[in-house]
């Protein structure tokens, strides 16, 4: 006589818990659990479940039957299908017309005036993070789908050249706060400045790179605005029916993809993983409107100071931030042979790394170990030399954008995750690759 | 000094998978652990307490069985552990979670003001890294995220090293402050036997909605602006191309390098003049 939960399908979103008028559901260990003493099978939870994880134990009772169900004292409300649907169900109905048939209305522009797609440009220590421009490309598509404007936000000290770049990458407007307090990135003044712009100009969507800076400032802005923020998205889109931003991101360590919505709060905010979106074309001399605002914060009122910035090169960069990695395993044979891999890394400006075996052999320090007991990496390119591919190693590198593997054993598991694998003697193959790279890269790598 | 740790109990995510055929979560028998980054935050607090003296309080929001994570955490030498558990907290997104944790920290601070809040940089089941900064914002504390080293605490200011894409940043902030911990912050120690015995007898306090004056409209599902609309399995990585490099290694290596350039795995810098 109770609702049945399919534990495999339940994602623990809790929609059913809010919906149940009898408070018969609980979220236990991330799964909805029905309290059989309270559940009266009224079915409201079944309707709202986004993954169809809930089912009635028996066919839905008729209205007359339902009227006979005694409602416990203190329960908030009784479900009655003649009453208007609860708000959250109505929302859901718009996304899923299959389940609850409701006439679809064309969505007008946001009635409260939230409009436009904004990309916050990451500019710090004199450098612009490339993900800022990747997002201009993606932002263009979203703005076109919505029929709205694409704008950039530039914060910093003496940023005129950044404004020029933002226009070249397609901004129709650039919102600027240029102030000496913004010389280096710090959470408080940046969050304050961006929030000021948001409150005044009301963008519908805001994007920023999912970098140390984007993931530091956006949560602060979202909290100030009391709106939703989705971290580290890899796919964005606009729902054609609701005009909502579809924010898709990996969850549970990348084993699952989830699409997140921010239905009622504005702006809809997302940080986006670098190197996922395509870099748009840069057109020199493009023009647009530049809107400047004051920061209005004095240095003495900021309680964070940047003391020093120690810039990393390929050898000292944190492994999980490296763009190109050359990794070695025990197959390389000896410490002397490390030079084969090091020469390739040198040509590519790559960071060296190794398996647990290579680290235990003393060829590299533990800081450069990739895998379960080391670091999980996600570079653009991972070149694996003499690595067989134990599962503990694979979990630490399989989400690299591209994997090239060189190993003499054609059955090595590393080949299962490689885009290109070369079966052969690394002493021959790797130097040949290095020589070919040298020829092509005489003018340097663009990463 | 009063150090406060925000800790989360998480499923060991390396073992959570989605069944590609039924499109459902497979989590039978997945063990629960203390979120690894939170363990480093706790370790650092214990070390600070050992150097400078003070007190370590742990808070954790979760279901009743998260008490186990708190008992485990106590065995490393913390002084107090509080579980924030109420069915109305369930379904909170990062905005709502930060709200509930902030209300708890404010309540604790009424009798015992907190100087340093330490969180893990993110939880491994959600990877959002948003709850820590959300708490700092609500408390009005400066935030130092992605901390890999605490250099010093002196005259009411803390100096740390932070991990960023371009390198390491040395920054300082005025106490009270909120830090989020990277794994590089420290190496985890083992619990001592006396602490383990103390922890096994310890019963964490449990605060429900009656104990915490939370605004119902800001917590749980109702207080969460974001919602999951769909889950699916990521597209499986298609098998790559395996080439035989035993006979003619130079040619095969050359072909692969060619493909690496064609597919933009490596890009030639058009602006660079001269060799690297």
CSV table of C-alpha atoms in Angstrom, one decimal, chain A residues 42-418:
chain,number,residue,atom,x,y,z
A,42,UNK,CA,-1.8,9.6,-3.2
A,43,UNK,CA,0.7,9.7,-6.0
A,44,UNK,CA,1.8,13.4,-5.9
A,45,UNK,CA,5.5,12.2,-5.5
A,46,UNK,CA,5.2,10.0,-8.5
A,47,UNK,CA,4.2,13.0,-10.6
A,48,UNK,CA,7.2,15.2,-9.7
A,49,UNK,CA,10.0,12.6,-9.9
A,50,UNK,CA,12.3,13.7,-12.8
A,51,UNK,CA,13.7,10.2,-13.2
A,52,UNK,CA,10.5,8.1,-12.9
A,53,UNK,CA,12.0,6.4,-9.9
A,54,UNK,CA,8.7,6.3,-8.0
A,55,UNK,CA,5.7,4.1,-8.8
A,56,UNK,CA,2.4,3.4,-7.1
A,57,UNK,CA,2.1,0.0,-5.5
A,58,UNK,CA,-1.4,-0.4,-7.2
A,59,UNK,CA,-3.3,1.5,-9.8
A,60,UNK,CA,-4.0,5.1,-8.8
A,61,UNK,CA,-7.1,5.3,-6.6
A,62,UNK,CA,-10.2,6.9,-7.9
A,63,UNK,CA,-11.2,10.3,-6.5
A,64,UNK,CA,-13.9,8.7,-4.3
A,65,UNK,CA,-11.5,6.2,-2.9
A,66,UNK,CA,-9.1,9.0,-2.2
A,67,UNK,CA,-11.7,11.0,-0.3
A,68,UNK,CA,-12.1,8.1,2.1
A,69,UNK,CA,-8.4,8.1,3.0
A,70,UNK,CA,-8.2,9.6,6.4
A,71,UNK,CA,-5.7,12.4,6.6
A,72,UNK,CA,-3.5,12.5,9.7
A,73,UNK,CA,-3.8,15.3,12.0
A,74,UNK,CA,-1.2,18.0,11.5
A,75,UNK,CA,-0.6,17.2,7.8
A,76,UNK,CA,-0.2,20.2,5.7
A,77,UNK,CA,-2.6,19.5,2.9
A,78,UNK,CA,-4.4,16.7,1.1
A,79,UNK,CA,-3.7,16.0,-2.5
A,80,UNK,CA,-6.7,16.5,-4.8
A,81,UNK,CA,-6.3,16.4,-8.5
A,82,UNK,CA,-9.1,18.9,-9.0
A,83,UNK,CA,-7.0,21.6,-7.2
A,84,UNK,CA,-4.5,23.6,-9.2
A,85,UNK,CA,-1.2,21.8,-9.3
A,86,UNK,CA,1.5,23.0,-6.9
A,87,UNK,CA,3.8,25.5,-8.4
A,88,UNK,CA,6.8,23.2,-8.7
A,89,UNK,CA,4.7,20.6,-10.6
A,90,UNK,CA,3.6,23.3,-13.0
A,91,UNK,CA,7.2,24.2,-13.6
A,92,UNK,CA,8.0,20.6,-14.1
A,93,UNK,CA,5.1,20.3,-16.5
A,94,UNK,CA,6.7,22.9,-18.8
A,95,UNK,CA,9.8,20.8,-19.0
A,96,UNK,CA,8.0,17.5,-19.5
A,97,UNK,CA,4.8,17.9,-21.4
A,98,UNK,CA,4.6,14.2,-21.7
A,99,UNK,CA,3.7,13.7,-18.1
A,100,UNK,CA,1.4,16.5,-17.3
A,101,UNK,CA,-0.4,17.9,-20.2
A,102,UNK,CA,-0.8,21.6,-20.0
A,103,UNK,CA,-1.1,24.0,-22.8
A,104,UNK,CA,2.3,25.5,-23.7
A,105,UNK,CA,2.6,29.2,-23.9
A,106,UNK,CA,5.3,31.1,-25.7
A,107,UNK,CA,7.7,32.4,-23.1
A,108,UNK,CA,7.9,36.2,-23.2
A,109,UNK,CA,11.0,38.1,-22.4
A,110,UNK,CA,11.8,38.2,-18.7
A,111,UNK,CA,9.2,40.5,-17.2
A,112,UNK,CA,11.6,41.8,-14.6
A,113,UNK,CA,14.0,43.1,-17.2
A,114,UNK,CA,16.8,40.5,-16.8
A,115,UNK,CA,18.3,40.4,-20.2
A,116,UNK,CA,21.6,39.7,-21.9
A,117,UNK,CA,24.4,37.1,-21.7
A,118,UNK,CA,27.5,38.3,-19.8
A,119,UNK,CA,31.0,36.8,-19.9
A,120,UNK,CA,33.3,37.8,-17.0
A,121,UNK,CA,36.8,38.1,-18.5
A,122,UNK,CA,39.5,36.7,-16.3
A,123,UNK,CA,42.4,39.1,-16.2
A,124,UNK,CA,45.1,38.8,-13.5
A,125,UNK,CA,48.9,39.3,-13.2
A,126,UNK,CA,48.8,40.9,-16.7
A,127,UNK,CA,47.3,37.9,-18.4
A,128,UNK,CA,43.9,37.1,-19.9
A,129,UNK,CA,42.7,33.5,-19.4
A,130,UNK,CA,41.9,32.0,-22.8
A,131,UNK,CA,38.7,30.5,-21.4
A,132,UNK,CA,37.3,34.0,-21.3
A,133,UNK,CA,37.3,34.1,-25.1
A,134,UNK,CA,36.1,30.5,-25.4
A,135,UNK,CA,33.1,31.7,-23.5
A,136,UNK,CA,32.5,34.6,-25.8
A,137,UNK,CA,32.1,32.0,-28.6
A,138,UNK,CA,29.6,30.0,-26.5
A,139,UNK,CA,27.9,33.2,-25.2
A,140,UNK,CA,27.3,34.3,-28.8
A,141,UNK,CA,25.3,31.1,-29.5
A,142,UNK,CA,23.3,31.5,-26.3
A,143,UNK,CA,22.6,35.2,-27.0
A,144,UNK,CA,21.5,34.4,-30.5
A,145,UNK,CA,19.2,31.7,-29.3
A,146,UNK,CA,17.6,34.1,-26.8
A,147,UNK,CA,17.7,37.1,-29.2
A,148,UNK,CA,19.6,39.2,-26.7
A,149,UNK,CA,22.9,41.0,-26.3
A,150,UNK,CA,26.3,39.5,-25.6
A,151,UNK,CA,28.5,41.6,-23.2
A,152,UNK,CA,31.8,41.2,-21.5
A,153,UNK,CA,32.7,42.3,-18.0
A,154,UNK,CA,36.3,43.5,-17.5
A,155,UNK,CA,37.6,44.3,-14.0
A,156,UNK,CA,41.1,45.4,-13.2
A,157,UNK,CA,43.6,48.2,-13.2
A,158,UNK,CA,44.4,49.9,-16.5
A,159,UNK,CA,42.4,47.5,-18.6
A,160,UNK,CA,42.0,49.4,-21.9
A,161,UNK,CA,43.8,46.7,-23.9
A,162,UNK,CA,41.5,44.1,-22.4
A,163,UNK,CA,38.5,46.0,-23.5
A,164,UNK,CA,39.8,46.1,-27.1
A,165,UNK,CA,40.3,42.3,-27.0
A,166,UNK,CA,36.8,41.7,-25.6
A,167,UNK,CA,35.4,43.7,-28.5
A,168,UNK,CA,37.5,41.8,-31.0
A,169,UNK,CA,36.1,38.6,-29.6
A,170,UNK,CA,32.6,39.7,-30.2
A,171,UNK,CA,31.3,41.7,-27.2
A,172,UNK,CA,28.5,44.2,-28.2
A,173,UNK,CA,29.0,45.9,-24.9
A,174,UNK,CA,31.8,45.9,-22.3
A,175,UNK,CA,31.1,46.7,-18.7
A,176,UNK,CA,34.2,48.0,-17.1
A,177,UNK,CA,35.5,48.7,-13.6
A,178,UNK,CA,39.0,50.2,-13.8
A,179,UNK,CA,40.4,50.9,-10.4
A,180,UNK,CA,43.8,50.6,-8.7
A,181,UNK,CA,42.2,48.4,-5.9
A,182,UNK,CA,41.6,45.8,-8.6
A,183,UNK,CA,45.4,45.6,-9.5
A,184,UNK,CA,45.4,41.9,-8.4
A,185,UNK,CA,42.5,39.6,-8.1
A,186,UNK,CA,41.0,39.5,-4.6
A,187,UNK,CA,37.6,38.0,-3.8
A,188,UNK,CA,36.1,40.9,-1.9
A,189,UNK,CA,36.5,43.9,-4.2
A,190,UNK,CA,35.9,41.8,-7.4
A,191,UNK,CA,32.8,40.2,-6.0
A,192,UNK,CA,31.6,43.6,-4.9
A,193,UNK,CA,32.3,45.3,-8.2
A,194,UNK,CA,30.7,42.6,-10.3
A,195,UNK,CA,27.6,42.5,-8.1
A,196,UNK,CA,27.2,46.2,-8.5
A,197,UNK,CA,27.2,45.8,-12.3
A,198,UNK,CA,24.7,42.9,-12.0
A,199,UNK,CA,22.3,44.8,-9.8
A,200,UNK,CA,22.4,47.8,-12.1
A,201,UNK,CA,22.3,46.2,-15.6
A,202,UNK,CA,20.5,42.9,-14.8
A,203,UNK,CA,22.0,40.2,-17.1
A,204,UNK,CA,19.9,37.1,-17.6
A,205,UNK,CA,22.9,34.7,-17.8
A,206,UNK,CA,26.5,35.1,-16.5
A,207,UNK,CA,29.4,32.9,-17.5
A,208,UNK,CA,33.0,32.7,-16.3
A,209,UNK,CA,35.8,30.1,-16.6
A,210,UNK,CA,35.9,27.3,-14.0
A,211,UNK,CA,39.3,28.4,-12.9
A,212,UNK,CA,40.7,29.2,-9.4
A,213,UNK,CA,39.5,32.8,-10.0
A,214,UNK,CA,36.1,32.0,-11.5
A,215,UNK,CA,35.3,29.5,-8.9
A,216,UNK,CA,36.4,31.9,-6.2
A,217,UNK,CA,34.4,35.0,-7.3
A,218,UNK,CA,31.2,33.5,-8.8
A,219,UNK,CA,30.1,31.8,-5.5
A,220,UNK,CA,30.5,35.1,-3.7
A,221,UNK,CA,28.5,37.0,-6.4
A,222,UNK,CA,25.8,34.3,-6.4
A,223,UNK,CA,25.5,34.5,-2.7
A,224,UNK,CA,25.2,38.3,-2.8
A,225,UNK,CA,22.5,37.9,-5.5
A,226,UNK,CA,20.9,34.9,-3.8
A,227,UNK,CA,20.8,33.1,-7.0
A,228,UNK,CA,21.8,29.7,-8.4
A,229,UNK,CA,25.3,28.8,-9.6
A,230,UNK,CA,26.3,25.7,-11.5
A,231,UNK,CA,30.0,24.8,-11.3
A,232,UNK,CA,32.3,23.5,-14.0
A,233,UNK,CA,29.8,23.0,-16.8
A,234,UNK,CA,30.9,21.3,-20.0
A,235,UNK,CA,27.7,21.7,-22.1
A,236,UNK,CA,25.4,24.8,-22.3
A,237,UNK,CA,22.2,25.3,-24.2
A,238,UNK,CA,18.9,27.1,-24.2
A,239,UNK,CA,15.7,25.2,-23.6
A,240,UNK,CA,13.5,26.3,-26.5
A,241,UNK,CA,10.3,26.0,-24.5
A,242,UNK,CA,11.3,27.8,-21.4
A,243,UNK,CA,14.3,29.9,-22.5
A,244,UNK,CA,16.1,28.5,-19.4
A,245,UNK,CA,19.8,27.9,-19.5
A,246,UNK,CA,20.5,24.2,-19.6
A,247,UNK,CA,23.7,23.7,-17.6
A,248,UNK,CA,25.2,20.3,-18.0
A,249,UNK,CA,28.2,19.2,-15.9
A,250,UNK,CA,29.9,16.0,-14.8
A,251,UNK,CA,29.0,14.8,-11.3
A,252,UNK,CA,30.3,12.0,-9.1
A,253,UNK,CA,33.8,12.4,-10.3
A,254,UNK,CA,32.7,12.4,-13.9
A,255,UNK,CA,30.8,9.1,-13.8
A,256,UNK,CA,27.5,10.9,-14.3
A,257,UNK,CA,26.4,13.9,-16.3
A,258,UNK,CA,23.7,16.1,-14.8
A,259,UNK,CA,21.7,18.9,-16.4
A,260,UNK,CA,20.9,21.7,-13.9
A,261,UNK,CA,18.3,24.5,-14.1
A,262,UNK,CA,17.9,27.7,-12.3
A,263,UNK,CA,14.3,28.3,-12.8
A,264,UNK,CA,13.2,31.3,-10.8
A,265,UNK,CA,16.3,33.3,-9.8
A,266,UNK,CA,18.3,35.6,-11.9
A,267,UNK,CA,20.9,35.8,-13.2
A,268,UNK,CA,21.5,32.2,-14.1
A,269,UNK,CA,25.1,31.7,-13.3
A,270,UNK,CA,27.6,29.1,-14.5
A,271,UNK,CA,31.3,28.5,-14.4
A,272,UNK,CA,32.5,26.6,-17.5
A,273,UNK,CA,35.5,24.2,-17.8
A,274,UNK,CA,38.4,25.7,-19.8
A,275,UNK,CA,39.2,24.2,-23.2
A,276,UNK,CA,35.8,22.7,-23.7
A,277,UNK,CA,34.2,25.4,-25.8
A,278,UNK,CA,35.6,26.4,-29.1
A,279,UNK,CA,37.7,29.6,-29.4
A,280,UNK,CA,35.8,32.1,-31.6
A,281,UNK,CA,37.3,34.1,-34.4
A,282,UNK,CA,39.1,37.3,-33.3
A,283,UNK,CA,38.3,40.3,-35.5
A,284,UNK,CA,40.6,43.2,-35.1
A,285,UNK,CA,39.0,46.6,-34.7
A,286,UNK,CA,35.4,45.5,-33.9
A,287,UNK,CA,33.6,48.2,-32.1
A,288,UNK,CA,31.0,48.3,-29.3
A,289,UNK,CA,29.7,50.2,-26.4
A,290,UNK,CA,31.9,50.6,-23.3
A,291,UNK,CA,30.1,51.3,-20.0
A,292,UNK,CA,32.2,52.3,-17.1
A,293,UNK,CA,31.3,52.2,-13.4
A,294,UNK,CA,33.1,53.2,-10.3
A,295,UNK,CA,34.2,50.5,-7.8
A,296,UNK,CA,33.7,52.7,-4.7
A,297,UNK,CA,35.9,50.7,-2.4
A,298,UNK,CA,39.0,52.0,-0.6
A,299,UNK,CA,42.2,49.9,-0.3
A,300,UNK,CA,42.1,50.2,3.5
A,301,UNK,CA,38.7,48.6,3.6
A,302,UNK,CA,39.9,45.4,1.8
A,303,UNK,CA,41.1,42.8,4.3
A,304,UNK,CA,43.0,40.6,1.9
A,305,UNK,CA,46.4,41.5,0.4
A,306,UNK,CA,48.4,39.8,-2.3
A,307,UNK,CA,51.9,39.5,-1.0
A,308,UNK,CA,53.6,37.9,-3.9
A,309,UNK,CA,52.9,35.8,-7.1
A,310,UNK,CA,55.3,33.0,-8.0
A,311,UNK,CA,54.7,32.3,-11.6
A,312,UNK,CA,55.1,28.6,-12.6
A,313,UNK,CA,56.9,27.2,-15.6
A,314,UNK,CA,56.4,23.7,-17.1
A,315,UNK,CA,58.7,22.2,-14.4
A,316,UNK,CA,57.1,23.8,-11.4
A,317,UNK,CA,53.4,23.9,-12.5
A,318,UNK,CA,51.0,22.0,-10.3
A,319,UNK,CA,50.3,18.7,-12.1
A,320,UNK,CA,46.6,19.2,-12.0
A,321,UNK,CA,46.9,22.5,-13.8
A,322,UNK,CA,49.4,21.3,-16.5
A,323,UNK,CA,48.3,21.6,-20.1
A,324,UNK,CA,50.6,19.0,-21.6
A,325,UNK,CA,52.0,16.1,-19.6
A,326,UNK,CA,54.7,13.6,-20.6
A,327,UNK,CA,54.3,10.6,-18.2
A,328,UNK,CA,56.6,7.6,-17.7
A,329,UNK,CA,56.1,4.2,-16.2
A,330,UNK,CA,58.4,1.3,-15.3
A,331,UNK,CA,58.6,0.3,-18.9
A,332,UNK,CA,61.1,3.0,-19.4
A,333,UNK,CA,63.6,0.8,-17.7
A,334,UNK,CA,66.1,3.0,-15.9
A,335,UNK,CA,66.6,6.5,-14.5
A,336,UNK,CA,69.1,7.1,-17.4
A,337,UNK,CA,66.3,6.5,-19.9
A,338,UNK,CA,64.3,9.3,-18.4
A,339,UNK,CA,66.2,11.6,-20.7
A,340,UNK,CA,64.3,10.2,-23.7
A,341,UNK,CA,61.0,11.4,-22.2
A,342,UNK,CA,62.5,14.6,-20.8
A,343,UNK,CA,63.7,15.7,-24.3
A,344,UNK,CA,60.2,15.3,-25.7
A,345,UNK,CA,58.8,17.3,-22.7
A,346,UNK,CA,61.4,20.0,-23.3
A,347,UNK,CA,60.3,20.4,-26.9
A,348,UNK,CA,56.6,20.5,-26.0
A,349,UNK,CA,57.0,22.7,-22.9
A,350,UNK,CA,55.4,19.8,-21.1
A,351,UNK,CA,55.4,18.8,-17.5
A,352,UNK,CA,56.9,15.5,-16.5
A,353,UNK,CA,54.9,13.0,-14.5
A,354,UNK,CA,55.0,9.3,-13.7
A,355,UNK,CA,53.2,6.2,-12.4
A,356,UNK,CA,53.5,5.0,-8.8
A,357,UNK,CA,56.1,2.5,-10.0
A,358,UNK,CA,58.2,5.2,-11.5
A,359,UNK,CA,58.0,7.3,-8.4
A,360,UNK,CA,58.8,4.4,-6.1
A,361,UNK,CA,61.8,3.6,-8.4
A,362,UNK,CA,63.0,7.1,-7.5
A,363,UNK,CA,62.8,8.6,-11.0
A,364,UNK,CA,60.4,11.4,-10.0
A,365,UNK,CA,59.1,12.8,-6.7
A,366,UNK,CA,55.7,12.0,-5.3
A,367,UNK,CA,54.4,15.5,-6.4
A,368,UNK,CA,54.5,14.2,-10.0
A,369,UNK,CA,52.7,10.9,-9.4
A,370,UNK,CA,49.5,10.5,-11.4
A,371,UNK,CA,46.8,8.1,-10.2
A,372,UNK,CA,44.7,7.1,-7.3
A,373,UNK,CA,47.4,7.7,-4.7
A,374,UNK,CA,48.8,10.7,-6.5
A,375,UNK,CA,47.2,13.5,-8.5
A,376,UNK,CA,44.2,13.3,-10.9
A,377,UNK,CA,45.1,15.2,-14.0
A,378,UNK,CA,43.1,16.5,-17.0
A,379,UNK,CA,45.6,18.1,-19.4
A,380,UNK,CA,44.9,18.9,-23.0
A,381,UNK,CA,47.5,16.3,-24.0
A,382,UNK,CA,48.8,13.3,-22.1
A,383,UNK,CA,51.7,11.4,-23.6
A,384,UNK,CA,52.2,8.1,-21.9
A,385,UNK,CA,55.6,6.3,-22.3
A,386,UNK,CA,56.2,2.8,-21.0
A,387,UNK,CA,53.0,2.7,-19.0
A,388,UNK,CA,50.9,-0.5,-19.0
A,389,UNK,CA,47.9,1.2,-17.5
A,390,UNK,CA,46.9,-0.2,-14.1
A,391,UNK,CA,43.4,0.9,-13.1
A,392,UNK,CA,44.9,3.0,-10.3
A,393,UNK,CA,46.8,4.9,-12.9
A,394,UNK,CA,44.0,5.2,-15.5
A,395,UNK,CA,41.5,6.8,-13.0
A,396,UNK,CA,44.0,9.6,-12.6
A,397,UNK,CA,44.4,10.4,-16.2
A,398,UNK,CA,41.6,9.0,-18.4
A,399,UNK,CA,39.8,12.3,-18.6
A,400,UNK,CA,42.7,14.0,-20.4
A,401,UNK,CA,41.5,15.6,-23.6
A,402,UNK,CA,43.9,13.5,-25.8
A,403,UNK,CA,46.0,10.6,-24.8
A,404,UNK,CA,48.9,9.2,-26.8
A,405,UNK,CA,50.4,6.0,-25.6
A,406,UNK,CA,53.7,4.3,-26.5
A,407,UNK,CA,54.2,0.7,-25.1
A,408,UNK,CA,55.8,-2.5,-26.4
A,409,UNK,CA,52.9,-4.7,-25.3
A,410,UNK,CA,50.0,-4.5,-27.6
A,411,UNK,CA,47.7,-5.8,-24.9
A,412,UNK,CA,48.6,-3.1,-22.4
A,413,UNK,CA,45.4,-1.6,-20.9
A,414,UNK,CA,46.7,2.0,-21.6
A,415,UNK,CA,45.7,1.4,-25.2
A,416,UNK,CA,42.0,1.2,-24.3
A,417,UNK,CA,42.0,4.8,-23.3
A,418,UNK,CA,44.4,6.2,-25.9
